Amino acid sequence: MNVTPESPPNRLWTLALGTLRPPPGAARIALALAYGLLCHIVFGLAVLAMMSAMFFGMSESFGRVPAPWSVLANIALIVQFPAVHSLLLSSHGSRFLAKLAPMGHGKTLLTTTYAIIASIQLLAIFAFWTPSGIIWWRAEGTGLVLICAIYTLSWLLLIWASFDAGAEVQSGALGWMSLMQKIRPVFPDMPTRGLFRVIRQPIYVAFALTTWTVPVWTPDQLGLALGLTLYCLVAPTLKERRFARRYGDRFAAYKHRVPYAFPTLRRVKHHDE
């Protein structure tokens, strides 16, 4: 796997600029643009659906499954995300993803295909959730302003962490932009900068935070928060196994000096790899 040690802004900027003057190949360019458009539309819809649905404590959605089957349907919506998400990150999942794109471009479009599927999964949770109709608590006045600020901060931390890890990979842009330029995808190196200096799993921590910093609390929101937080605790252990195999001693040294999910008060010297 090709990697690059460039900083996130330079890496993304260079990749994006390269799409402005692609090599000839109308079919390849059309496929790349189609995948890119689909990926970013679905990705945007999924993020907006998640932000808005959780803001109202999962009390507003399009799901209308009758009780008591609605509980099972909602549980299925939660479970399908980590199950498929983790499966596709495995070696078998990668080979499966590589077969989904036409014209033999599956490997190049792998990150884009993965982002499309993950976005559809998230969109399904928040668009098709069946609300219980029970509201336990709703913030008001100054409390509402404060919680909204914390909720916004949680999302900003998630965006920041995703950018530090490689925005082109997290958003799915790496695949279609590489195909557009007729080059092999160049993955970012092991992330150690930005929020990754503080903890090893800032994306998962920020993702979990978004589920607990909402201004409306319902049984739905609690169930969702517990389910997704459990995923955020378990999934990184699988990720770190992959990193241990891929980066060896470099990851072992990074793991030794940077805490898993909770920052420490003691000063730790960080060295960019």
PDB file of C-alpha atoms in Angstrom:
ATOM      1  CA  MET A   1       0.000   0.000   0.000  1.00  0.00           C
ATOM      2  CA  ASN A   2       1.408   3.383  -0.994  1.00  0.00           C
ATOM      3  CA  VAL A   3       1.563   6.000   1.765  1.00  0.00           C
ATOM      4  CA  THR A   4       2.614   9.628   1.917  1.00  0.00           C
ATOM      5  CA  PRO A   5       3.958  11.607   4.908  1.00  0.00           C
ATOM      6  CA  GLU A   6       2.629  14.937   3.622  1.00  0.00           C
ATOM      7  CA  SER A   7       0.574  17.137   5.916  1.00  0.00           C
ATOM      8  CA  PRO A   8      -3.230  16.740   5.558  1.00  0.00           C
ATOM      9  CA  PRO A   9      -3.829  20.158   3.906  1.00  0.00           C
ATOM     10  CA  ASN A  10      -1.048  19.720   1.334  1.00  0.00           C
ATOM     11  CA  ARG A  11      -2.056  16.167   0.589  1.00  0.00           C
ATOM     12  CA  LEU A  12      -5.707  16.986   0.009  1.00  0.00           C
ATOM     13  CA  TRP A  13      -4.889  20.145  -1.949  1.00  0.00           C
ATOM     14  CA  THR A  14      -2.486  18.315  -4.259  1.00  0.00           C
ATOM     15  CA  LEU A  15      -4.988  15.524  -4.864  1.00  0.00           C
ATOM     16  CA  ALA A  16      -7.831  17.945  -5.607  1.00  0.00           C
ATOM     17  CA  LEU A  17      -5.746  20.066  -7.975  1.00  0.00           C
ATOM     18  CA  GLY A  18      -4.798  16.986  -9.960  1.00  0.00           C
ATOM     19  CA  THR A  19      -8.432  16.378 -10.891  1.00  0.00           C
ATOM     20  CA  LEU A  20      -8.561  19.652 -12.840  1.00  0.00           C
ATOM     21  CA  ARG A  21      -6.339  18.307 -15.614  1.00  0.00           C
ATOM     22  CA  PRO A  22      -7.030  14.587 -15.891  1.00  0.00           C
ATOM     23  CA  PRO A  23      -5.406  12.403 -18.560  1.00  0.00           C
ATOM     24  CA  PRO A  24      -7.632  11.564 -21.556  1.00  0.00           C
ATOM     25  CA  GLY A  25     -10.238   8.866 -21.088  1.00  0.00           C
ATOM     26  CA  ALA A  26     -13.895   9.903 -21.264  1.00  0.00           C
ATOM     27  CA  ALA A  27     -15.299   6.670 -19.810  1.00  0.00           C
ATOM     28  CA  ARG A  28     -12.860   6.677 -16.893  1.00  0.00           C
ATOM     29  CA  ILE A  29     -13.505  10.345 -16.118  1.00  0.00           C
ATOM     30  CA  ALA A  30     -17.270   9.879 -16.305  1.00  0.00           C
ATOM     31  CA  LEU A  31     -17.098   6.910 -13.932  1.00  0.00           C
ATOM     32  CA  ALA A  32     -14.906   8.812 -11.490  1.00  0.00           C
ATOM     33  CA  LEU A  33     -17.218  11.826 -11.499  1.00  0.00           C
ATOM     34  CA  ALA A  34     -20.316   9.644 -11.092  1.00  0.00           C
ATOM     35  CA  TYR A  35     -18.822   7.836  -8.096  1.00  0.00           C
ATOM     36  CA  GLY A  36     -17.573  11.097  -6.598  1.00  0.00           C
ATOM     37  CA  LEU A  37     -20.953  12.801  -6.987  1.00  0.00           C
ATOM     38  CA  LEU A  38     -22.843   9.852  -5.512  1.00  0.00           C
ATOM     39  CA  CYS A  39     -20.367   9.469  -2.675  1.00  0.00           C
ATOM     40  CA  HIS A  40     -20.415  13.081  -1.521  1.00  0.00           C
ATOM     41  CA  ILE A  41     -24.182  13.509  -1.908  1.00  0.00           C
ATOM     42  CA  VAL A  42     -24.923  10.409   0.180  1.00  0.00           C
ATOM     43  CA  PHE A  43     -22.169  11.331   2.638  1.00  0.00           C
ATOM     44  CA  GLY A  44     -23.618  14.827   3.078  1.00  0.00           C
ATOM     45  CA  LEU A  45     -27.159  13.514   3.492  1.00  0.00           C
ATOM     46  CA  ALA A  46     -25.999  10.991   6.097  1.00  0.00           C
ATOM     47  CA  VAL A  47     -24.193  13.643   8.142  1.00  0.00           C
ATOM     48  CA  LEU A  48     -27.143  16.045   7.979  1.00  0.00           C
ATOM     49  CA  ALA A  49     -29.583  13.270   8.924  1.00  0.00           C
ATOM     50  CA  MET A  50     -27.442  12.257  11.885  1.00  0.00           C
ATOM     51  CA  MET A  51     -26.965  15.806  13.128  1.00  0.00           C
ATOM     52  CA  SER A  52     -30.640  16.725  12.882  1.00  0.00           C
ATOM     53  CA  ALA A  53     -32.109  13.414  14.130  1.00  0.00           C
ATOM     54  CA  MET A  54     -29.930  13.351  17.240  1.00  0.00           C
ATOM     55  CA  PHE A  55     -30.549  17.045  17.894  1.00  0.00           C
ATOM     56  CA  PHE A  56     -34.181  16.071  18.482  1.00  0.00           C
ATOM     57  CA  GLY A  57     -33.253  12.965  20.457  1.00  0.00           C
ATOM     58  CA  MET A  58     -34.305  10.598  17.634  1.00  0.00           C
ATOM     59  CA  SER A  59     -37.896  11.746  18.191  1.00  0.00           C
ATOM     60  CA  GLU A  60     -38.325  12.784  14.548  1.00  0.00           C
ATOM     61  CA  SER A  61     -37.784  10.320  11.700  1.00  0.00           C
ATOM     62  CA  PHE A  62     -39.544   8.560   8.818  1.00  0.00           C
ATOM     63  CA  GLY A  63     -39.753   5.078  10.354  1.00  0.00           C
ATOM     64  CA  ARG A  64     -43.281   3.859  11.061  1.00  0.00           C
ATOM     65  CA  VAL A  65     -42.874   0.243  12.150  1.00  0.00           C
ATOM     66  CA  PRO A  66     -45.669  -0.673  14.591  1.00  0.00           C
ATOM     67  CA  ALA A  67     -44.860  -1.616  18.196  1.00  0.00           C
ATOM     68  CA  PRO A  68     -43.442  -3.889  19.472  1.00  0.00           C
ATOM     69  CA  TRP A  69     -41.657  -4.636  16.179  1.00  0.00           C
ATOM     70  CA  SER A  70     -40.335  -1.088  16.072  1.00  0.00           C
ATOM     71  CA  VAL A  71     -37.907  -1.901  18.880  1.00  0.00           C
ATOM     72  CA  LEU A  72     -36.485  -4.828  16.933  1.00  0.00           C
ATOM     73  CA  ALA A  73     -36.314  -2.738  13.765  1.00  0.00           C
ATOM     74  CA  ASN A  74     -34.402  -0.004  15.576  1.00  0.00           C
ATOM     75  CA  ILE A  75     -31.990  -2.506  17.101  1.00  0.00           C
ATOM     76  CA  ALA A  76     -31.398  -3.959  13.636  1.00  0.00           C
ATOM     77  CA  LEU A  77     -30.634  -0.479  12.305  1.00  0.00           C
ATOM     78  CA  ILE A  78     -28.015   0.024  15.009  1.00  0.00           C
ATOM     79  CA  VAL A  79     -26.431  -3.419  14.636  1.00  0.00           C
ATOM     80  CA  GLN A  80     -26.151  -3.308  10.848  1.00  0.00           C
ATOM     81  CA  PHE A  81     -23.762  -0.352  10.964  1.00  0.00           C
ATOM     82  CA  PRO A  82     -20.901  -1.807  13.057  1.00  0.00           C
ATOM     83  CA  ALA A  83     -21.410  -5.303  11.626  1.00  0.00           C
ATOM     84  CA  VAL A  84     -21.073  -4.332   7.965  1.00  0.00           C
ATOM     85  CA  HIS A  85     -18.683  -1.458   8.696  1.00  0.00           C
ATOM     86  CA  SER A  86     -16.175  -3.730  10.420  1.00  0.00           C
ATOM     87  CA  LEU A  87     -16.626  -6.568   7.921  1.00  0.00           C
ATOM     88  CA  LEU A  88     -15.794  -4.308   4.982  1.00  0.00           C
ATOM     89  CA  LEU A  89     -12.595  -3.180   6.721  1.00  0.00           C
ATOM     90  CA  SER A  90     -11.319  -6.755   6.846  1.00  0.00           C
ATOM     91  CA  SER A  91      -9.202  -8.317   4.095  1.00  0.00           C
ATOM     92  CA  HIS A  92     -12.222 -10.273   2.844  1.00  0.00           C
ATOM     93  CA  GLY A  93     -14.272  -7.063   2.855  1.00  0.00           C
ATOM     94  CA  SER A  94     -11.642  -5.229   0.848  1.00  0.00           C
ATOM     95  CA  ARG A  95     -11.639  -7.931  -1.799  1.00  0.00           C
ATOM     96  CA  PHE A  96     -15.414  -7.750  -1.956  1.00  0.00           C
ATOM     97  CA  LEU A  97     -15.370  -3.952  -2.346  1.00  0.00           C
ATOM     98  CA  ALA A  98     -12.779  -4.228  -5.110  1.00  0.00           C
ATOM     99  CA  LYS A  99     -15.278  -6.215  -7.186  1.00  0.00           C
ATOM    100  CA  LEU A 100     -18.120  -3.694  -7.001  1.00  0.00           C
ATOM    101  CA  ALA A 101     -16.906  -1.010  -9.405  1.00  0.00           C
ATOM    102  CA  PRO A 102     -17.134  -1.579 -13.188  1.00  0.00           C
ATOM    103  CA  MET A 103     -14.433  -1.423 -15.854  1.00  0.00           C
ATOM    104  CA  GLY A 104     -11.811  -3.040 -13.609  1.00  0.00           C
ATOM    105  CA  HIS A 105     -11.476   0.064 -11.423  1.00  0.00           C
ATOM    106  CA  GLY A 106     -12.641  -1.578  -8.184  1.00  0.00           C
ATOM    107  CA  LYS A 107      -9.299  -1.344  -6.361  1.00  0.00           C
ATOM    108  CA  THR A 108      -8.841   2.298  -7.233  1.00  0.00           C
ATOM    109  CA  LEU A 109     -12.392   3.167  -6.175  1.00  0.00           C
ATOM    110  CA  LEU A 110     -12.264   1.061  -3.029  1.00  0.00           C
ATOM    111  CA  THR A 111     -12.287   3.969  -0.540  1.00  0.00           C
ATOM    112  CA  THR A 112     -15.079   5.711  -2.444  1.00  0.00           C
ATOM    113  CA  THR A 113     -17.205   2.554  -2.576  1.00  0.00           C
ATOM    114  CA  TYR A 114     -16.625   2.001   1.128  1.00  0.00           C
ATOM    115  CA  ALA A 115     -17.666   5.588   1.943  1.00  0.00           C
ATOM    116  CA  ILE A 116     -20.830   5.212  -0.147  1.00  0.00           C
ATOM    117  CA  ILE A 117     -21.873   2.039   1.677  1.00  0.00           C
ATOM    118  CA  ALA A 118     -21.033   3.468   5.123  1.00  0.00           C
ATOM    119  CA  SER A 119     -22.978   6.640   4.331  1.00  0.00           C
ATOM    120  CA  ILE A 120     -26.021   4.636   3.203  1.00  0.00           C
ATOM    121  CA  GLN A 121     -25.821   2.672   6.445  1.00  0.00           C
ATOM    122  CA  LEU A 122     -25.761   5.831   8.564  1.00  0.00           C
ATOM    123  CA  LEU A 123     -28.519   7.419   6.504  1.00  0.00           C
ATOM    124  CA  ALA A 124     -30.678   4.310   7.037  1.00  0.00           C
ATOM    125  CA  ILE A 125     -30.320   4.565  10.815  1.00  0.00           C
ATOM    126  CA  PHE A 126     -31.412   8.161  11.074  1.00  0.00           C
ATOM    127  CA  ALA A 127     -33.942   8.265   8.235  1.00  0.00           C
ATOM    128  CA  PHE A 128     -35.775   5.014   9.015  1.00  0.00           C
ATOM    129  CA  TRP A 129     -35.679   5.017  12.815  1.00  0.00           C
ATOM    130  CA  THR A 130     -39.125   4.528  14.348  1.00  0.00           C
ATOM    131  CA  PRO A 131     -39.515   7.025  17.242  1.00  0.00           C
ATOM    132  CA  SER A 132     -41.016   5.770  20.488  1.00  0.00           C
ATOM    133  CA  GLY A 133     -42.880   9.035  21.004  1.00  0.00           C
ATOM    134  CA  ILE A 134     -41.507   9.333  24.561  1.00  0.00           C
ATOM    135  CA  ILE A 135     -39.522  12.425  25.513  1.00  0.00           C
ATOM    136  CA  TRP A 136     -37.789  12.324  28.900  1.00  0.00           C
ATOM    137  CA  TRP A 137     -36.118  15.730  28.896  1.00  0.00           C
ATOM    138  CA  ARG A 138     -35.675  18.736  26.631  1.00  0.00           C
ATOM    139  CA  ALA A 139     -33.157  21.514  27.285  1.00  0.00           C
ATOM    140  CA  GLU A 140     -34.472  25.050  27.453  1.00  0.00           C
ATOM    141  CA  GLY A 141     -33.165  28.569  27.878  1.00  0.00           C
ATOM    142  CA  THR A 142     -29.512  28.896  28.885  1.00  0.00           C
ATOM    143  CA  GLY A 143     -29.164  25.129  29.159  1.00  0.00           C
ATOM    144  CA  LEU A 144     -30.227  24.737  25.544  1.00  0.00           C
ATOM    145  CA  VAL A 145     -27.636  27.274  24.388  1.00  0.00           C
ATOM    146  CA  LEU A 146     -24.898  25.580  26.409  1.00  0.00           C
ATOM    147  CA  ILE A 147     -25.738  22.067  25.226  1.00  0.00           C
ATOM    148  CA  CYS A 148     -26.021  23.217  21.606  1.00  0.00           C
ATOM    149  CA  ALA A 149     -22.532  24.706  21.919  1.00  0.00           C
ATOM    150  CA  ILE A 150     -21.175  21.424  23.291  1.00  0.00           C
ATOM    151  CA  TYR A 151     -22.993  19.456  20.575  1.00  0.00           C
ATOM    152  CA  THR A 152     -21.450  21.707  17.937  1.00  0.00           C
ATOM    153  CA  LEU A 153     -18.020  21.306  19.537  1.00  0.00           C
ATOM    154  CA  SER A 154     -18.379  17.521  19.411  1.00  0.00           C
ATOM    155  CA  TRP A 155     -19.039  17.681  15.689  1.00  0.00           C
ATOM    156  CA  LEU A 156     -16.131  20.056  15.141  1.00  0.00           C
ATOM    157  CA  LEU A 157     -13.846  17.632  16.975  1.00  0.00           C
ATOM    158  CA  LEU A 158     -15.097  14.810  14.748  1.00  0.00           C
ATOM    159  CA  ILE A 159     -14.380  16.852  11.630  1.00  0.00           C
ATOM    160  CA  TRP A 160     -10.958  17.853  12.960  1.00  0.00           C
ATOM    161  CA  ALA A 161     -10.032  14.258  13.814  1.00  0.00           C
ATOM    162  CA  SER A 162     -11.234  13.026  10.411  1.00  0.00           C
ATOM    163  CA  PHE A 163      -9.119  15.684   8.730  1.00  0.00           C
ATOM    164  CA  ASP A 164      -6.046  14.680  10.766  1.00  0.00           C
ATOM    165  CA  ALA A 165      -6.580  11.034   9.805  1.00  0.00           C
ATOM    166  CA  GLY A 166      -6.904  11.896   6.121  1.00  0.00           C
ATOM    167  CA  ALA A 167      -9.967  13.711   4.853  1.00  0.00           C
ATOM    168  CA  GLU A 168      -9.550  12.181   1.417  1.00  0.00           C
ATOM    169  CA  VAL A 169      -9.904   8.680   2.870  1.00  0.00           C
ATOM    170  CA  GLN A 170     -12.612   9.468   5.422  1.00  0.00           C
ATOM    171  CA  SER A 171     -14.795  11.228   2.830  1.00  0.00           C
ATOM    172  CA  GLY A 172     -14.161   8.733   0.031  1.00  0.00           C
ATOM    173  CA  ALA A 173     -12.495  11.327  -2.191  1.00  0.00           C
ATOM    174  CA  LEU A 174      -9.235   9.395  -2.515  1.00  0.00           C
ATOM    175  CA  GLY A 175     -10.715   6.732  -4.768  1.00  0.00           C
ATOM    176  CA  TRP A 176     -12.531   8.789  -7.371  1.00  0.00           C
ATOM    177  CA  MET A 177      -9.915  11.549  -7.445  1.00  0.00           C
ATOM    178  CA  SER A 178      -7.179   8.965  -8.041  1.00  0.00           C
ATOM    179  CA  LEU A 179      -9.193   7.331 -10.820  1.00  0.00           C
ATOM    180  CA  MET A 180      -9.793  10.746 -12.356  1.00  0.00           C
ATOM    181  CA  GLN A 181      -6.029  11.245 -12.571  1.00  0.00           C
ATOM    182  CA  LYS A 182      -5.337   7.622 -13.583  1.00  0.00           C
ATOM    183  CA  ILE A 183      -3.004   7.072 -10.626  1.00  0.00           C
ATOM    184  CA  ARG A 184      -2.807   4.558  -7.809  1.00  0.00           C
ATOM    185  CA  PRO A 185      -4.407   5.799  -4.588  1.00  0.00           C
ATOM    186  CA  VAL A 186      -1.754   7.094  -2.177  1.00  0.00           C
ATOM    187  CA  PHE A 187      -2.886   6.583   1.390  1.00  0.00           C
ATOM    188  CA  PRO A 188      -1.863   8.915   4.225  1.00  0.00           C
ATOM    189  CA  ASP A 189       0.744   7.653   6.638  1.00  0.00           C
ATOM    190  CA  MET A 190      -0.082   6.512  10.173  1.00  0.00           C
ATOM    191  CA  PRO A 191      -1.752   9.546  11.787  1.00  0.00           C
ATOM    192  CA  THR A 192       0.224  11.040  14.682  1.00  0.00           C
ATOM    193  CA  ARG A 193      -0.495  14.759  14.263  1.00  0.00           C
ATOM    194  CA  GLY A 194      -3.219  17.059  15.536  1.00  0.00           C
ATOM    195  CA  LEU A 195      -5.671  15.288  17.827  1.00  0.00           C
ATOM    196  CA  PHE A 196      -3.733  12.062  17.305  1.00  0.00           C
ATOM    197  CA  ARG A 197      -0.994  13.592  19.464  1.00  0.00           C
ATOM    198  CA  VAL A 198      -3.443  13.617  22.376  1.00  0.00           C
ATOM    199  CA  ILE A 199      -5.204  10.260  22.025  1.00  0.00           C
ATOM    200  CA  ARG A 200      -4.951   7.377  19.588  1.00  0.00           C
ATOM    201  CA  GLN A 201      -8.660   7.204  18.711  1.00  0.00           C
ATOM    202  CA  PRO A 202      -9.995  10.778  18.399  1.00  0.00           C
ATOM    203  CA  ILE A 203     -12.444   9.911  15.604  1.00  0.00           C
ATOM    204  CA  TYR A 204     -14.214   7.254  17.637  1.00  0.00           C
ATOM    205  CA  VAL A 205     -14.190   9.377  20.801  1.00  0.00           C
ATOM    206  CA  ALA A 206     -15.639  12.395  18.976  1.00  0.00           C
ATOM    207  CA  PHE A 207     -18.218  10.197  17.237  1.00  0.00           C
ATOM    208  CA  ALA A 208     -19.344   8.837  20.611  1.00  0.00           C
ATOM    209  CA  LEU A 209     -19.447  12.360  22.073  1.00  0.00           C
ATOM    210  CA  THR A 210     -21.927  13.481  19.429  1.00  0.00           C
ATOM    211  CA  THR A 211     -24.389  10.876  20.694  1.00  0.00           C
ATOM    212  CA  TRP A 212     -24.220  12.069  24.335  1.00  0.00           C
ATOM    213  CA  THR A 213     -24.258  15.863  23.926  1.00  0.00           C
ATOM    214  CA  VAL A 214     -27.777  16.289  22.527  1.00  0.00           C
ATOM    215  CA  PRO A 215     -30.416  18.723  23.872  1.00  0.00           C
ATOM    216  CA  VAL A 216     -33.296  16.210  23.835  1.00  0.00           C
ATOM    217  CA  TRP A 217     -33.284  12.874  25.644  1.00  0.00           C
ATOM    218  CA  THR A 218     -35.561   9.979  24.809  1.00  0.00           C
ATOM    219  CA  PRO A 219     -35.370   6.182  25.170  1.00  0.00           C
ATOM    220  CA  ASP A 220     -34.442   6.190  21.480  1.00  0.00           C
ATOM    221  CA  GLN A 221     -31.443   8.461  21.982  1.00  0.00           C
ATOM    222  CA  LEU A 222     -30.236   6.461  24.972  1.00  0.00           C
ATOM    223  CA  GLY A 223     -30.425   3.196  23.046  1.00  0.00           C
ATOM    224  CA  LEU A 224     -28.635   4.731  20.080  1.00  0.00           C
ATOM    225  CA  ALA A 225     -25.931   6.302  22.257  1.00  0.00           C
ATOM    226  CA  LEU A 226     -25.277   3.033  24.105  1.00  0.00           C
ATOM    227  CA  GLY A 227     -25.137   1.012  20.898  1.00  0.00           C
ATOM    228  CA  LEU A 228     -22.844   3.344  18.981  1.00  0.00           C
ATOM    229  CA  THR A 229     -20.617   3.997  21.998  1.00  0.00           C
ATOM    230  CA  LEU A 230     -20.131   0.249  22.429  1.00  0.00           C
ATOM    231  CA  TYR A 231     -19.088   0.128  18.787  1.00  0.00           C
ATOM    232  CA  CYS A 232     -16.669   3.035  19.361  1.00  0.00           C
ATOM    233  CA  LEU A 233     -15.059   1.109  22.216  1.00  0.00           C
ATOM    234  CA  VAL A 234     -14.694  -2.210  20.376  1.00  0.00           C
ATOM    235  CA  ALA A 235     -13.964  -1.204  16.765  1.00  0.00           C
ATOM    236  CA  PRO A 236     -10.691   0.644  17.509  1.00  0.00           C
ATOM    237  CA  THR A 237      -9.174  -2.532  18.954  1.00  0.00           C
ATOM    238  CA  LEU A 238      -9.598  -4.167  15.541  1.00  0.00           C
ATOM    239  CA  LYS A 239      -8.142  -1.078  13.883  1.00  0.00           C
ATOM    240  CA  GLU A 240      -5.112  -1.163  16.149  1.00  0.00           C
ATOM    241  CA  ARG A 241      -4.471  -4.794  15.273  1.00  0.00           C
ATOM    242  CA  ARG A 242      -4.316  -3.790  11.615  1.00  0.00           C
ATOM    243  CA  PHE A 243      -2.000  -0.905  12.452  1.00  0.00           C
ATOM    244  CA  ALA A 244       0.255  -3.215  14.495  1.00  0.00           C
ATOM    245  CA  ARG A 245       0.632  -5.533  11.499  1.00  0.00           C
ATOM    246  CA  ARG A 246       1.114  -2.662   9.062  1.00  0.00           C
ATOM    247  CA  TYR A 247       3.457  -0.372  10.991  1.00  0.00           C
ATOM    248  CA  GLY A 248       5.127  -2.733  13.465  1.00  0.00           C
ATOM    249  CA  ASP A 249       7.524  -1.020  15.873  1.00  0.00           C
ATOM    250  CA  ARG A 250       6.397   2.461  14.813  1.00  0.00           C
ATOM    251  CA  PHE A 251       2.884   1.808  16.011  1.00  0.00           C
ATOM    252  CA  ALA A 252       4.144   0.050  19.147  1.00  0.00           C
ATOM    253  CA  ALA A 253       6.177   3.151  20.073  1.00  0.00           C
ATOM    254  CA  TYR A 254       3.229   5.443  19.309  1.00  0.00           C
ATOM    255  CA  LYS A 255       0.902   3.229  21.354  1.00  0.00           C
ATOM    256  CA  HIS A 256       3.325   3.349  24.284  1.00  0.00           C
ATOM    257  CA  ARG A 257       3.441   7.140  24.489  1.00  0.00           C
ATOM    258  CA  VAL A 258      -0.123   8.147  23.468  1.00  0.00           C
ATOM    259  CA  PRO A 259      -3.189   7.058  25.507  1.00  0.00           C
ATOM    260  CA  TYR A 260      -6.052   5.165  23.896  1.00  0.00           C
ATOM    261  CA  ALA A 261      -9.110   7.377  24.406  1.00  0.00           C
ATOM    262  CA  PHE A 262      -8.594   9.607  27.446  1.00  0.00           C
ATOM    263  CA  PRO A 263      -5.892  12.311  27.492  1.00  0.00           C
ATOM    264  CA  THR A 264      -3.415  12.192  30.368  1.00  0.00           C
ATOM    265  CA  LEU A 265      -2.388  15.222  32.381  1.00  0.00           C
ATOM    266  CA  ARG A 266       1.288  14.372  32.343  1.00  0.00           C
ATOM    267  CA  ARG A 267       3.346  15.953  29.599  1.00  0.00           C
ATOM    268  CA  VAL A 268       4.338  13.488  26.925  1.00  0.00           C
ATOM    269  CA  LYS A 269       6.930  14.178  24.267  1.00  0.00           C
ATOM    270  CA  HIS A 270       5.562  13.397  20.831  1.00  0.00           C
ATOM    271  CA  HIS A 271       7.717  12.744  17.819  1.00  0.00           C
ATOM    272  CA  ASP A 272       6.106  12.752  14.376  1.00  0.00           C
ATOM    273  CA  GLU A 273       6.884   9.539  12.612  1.00  0.00           C
TER     274      GLU A 273
END
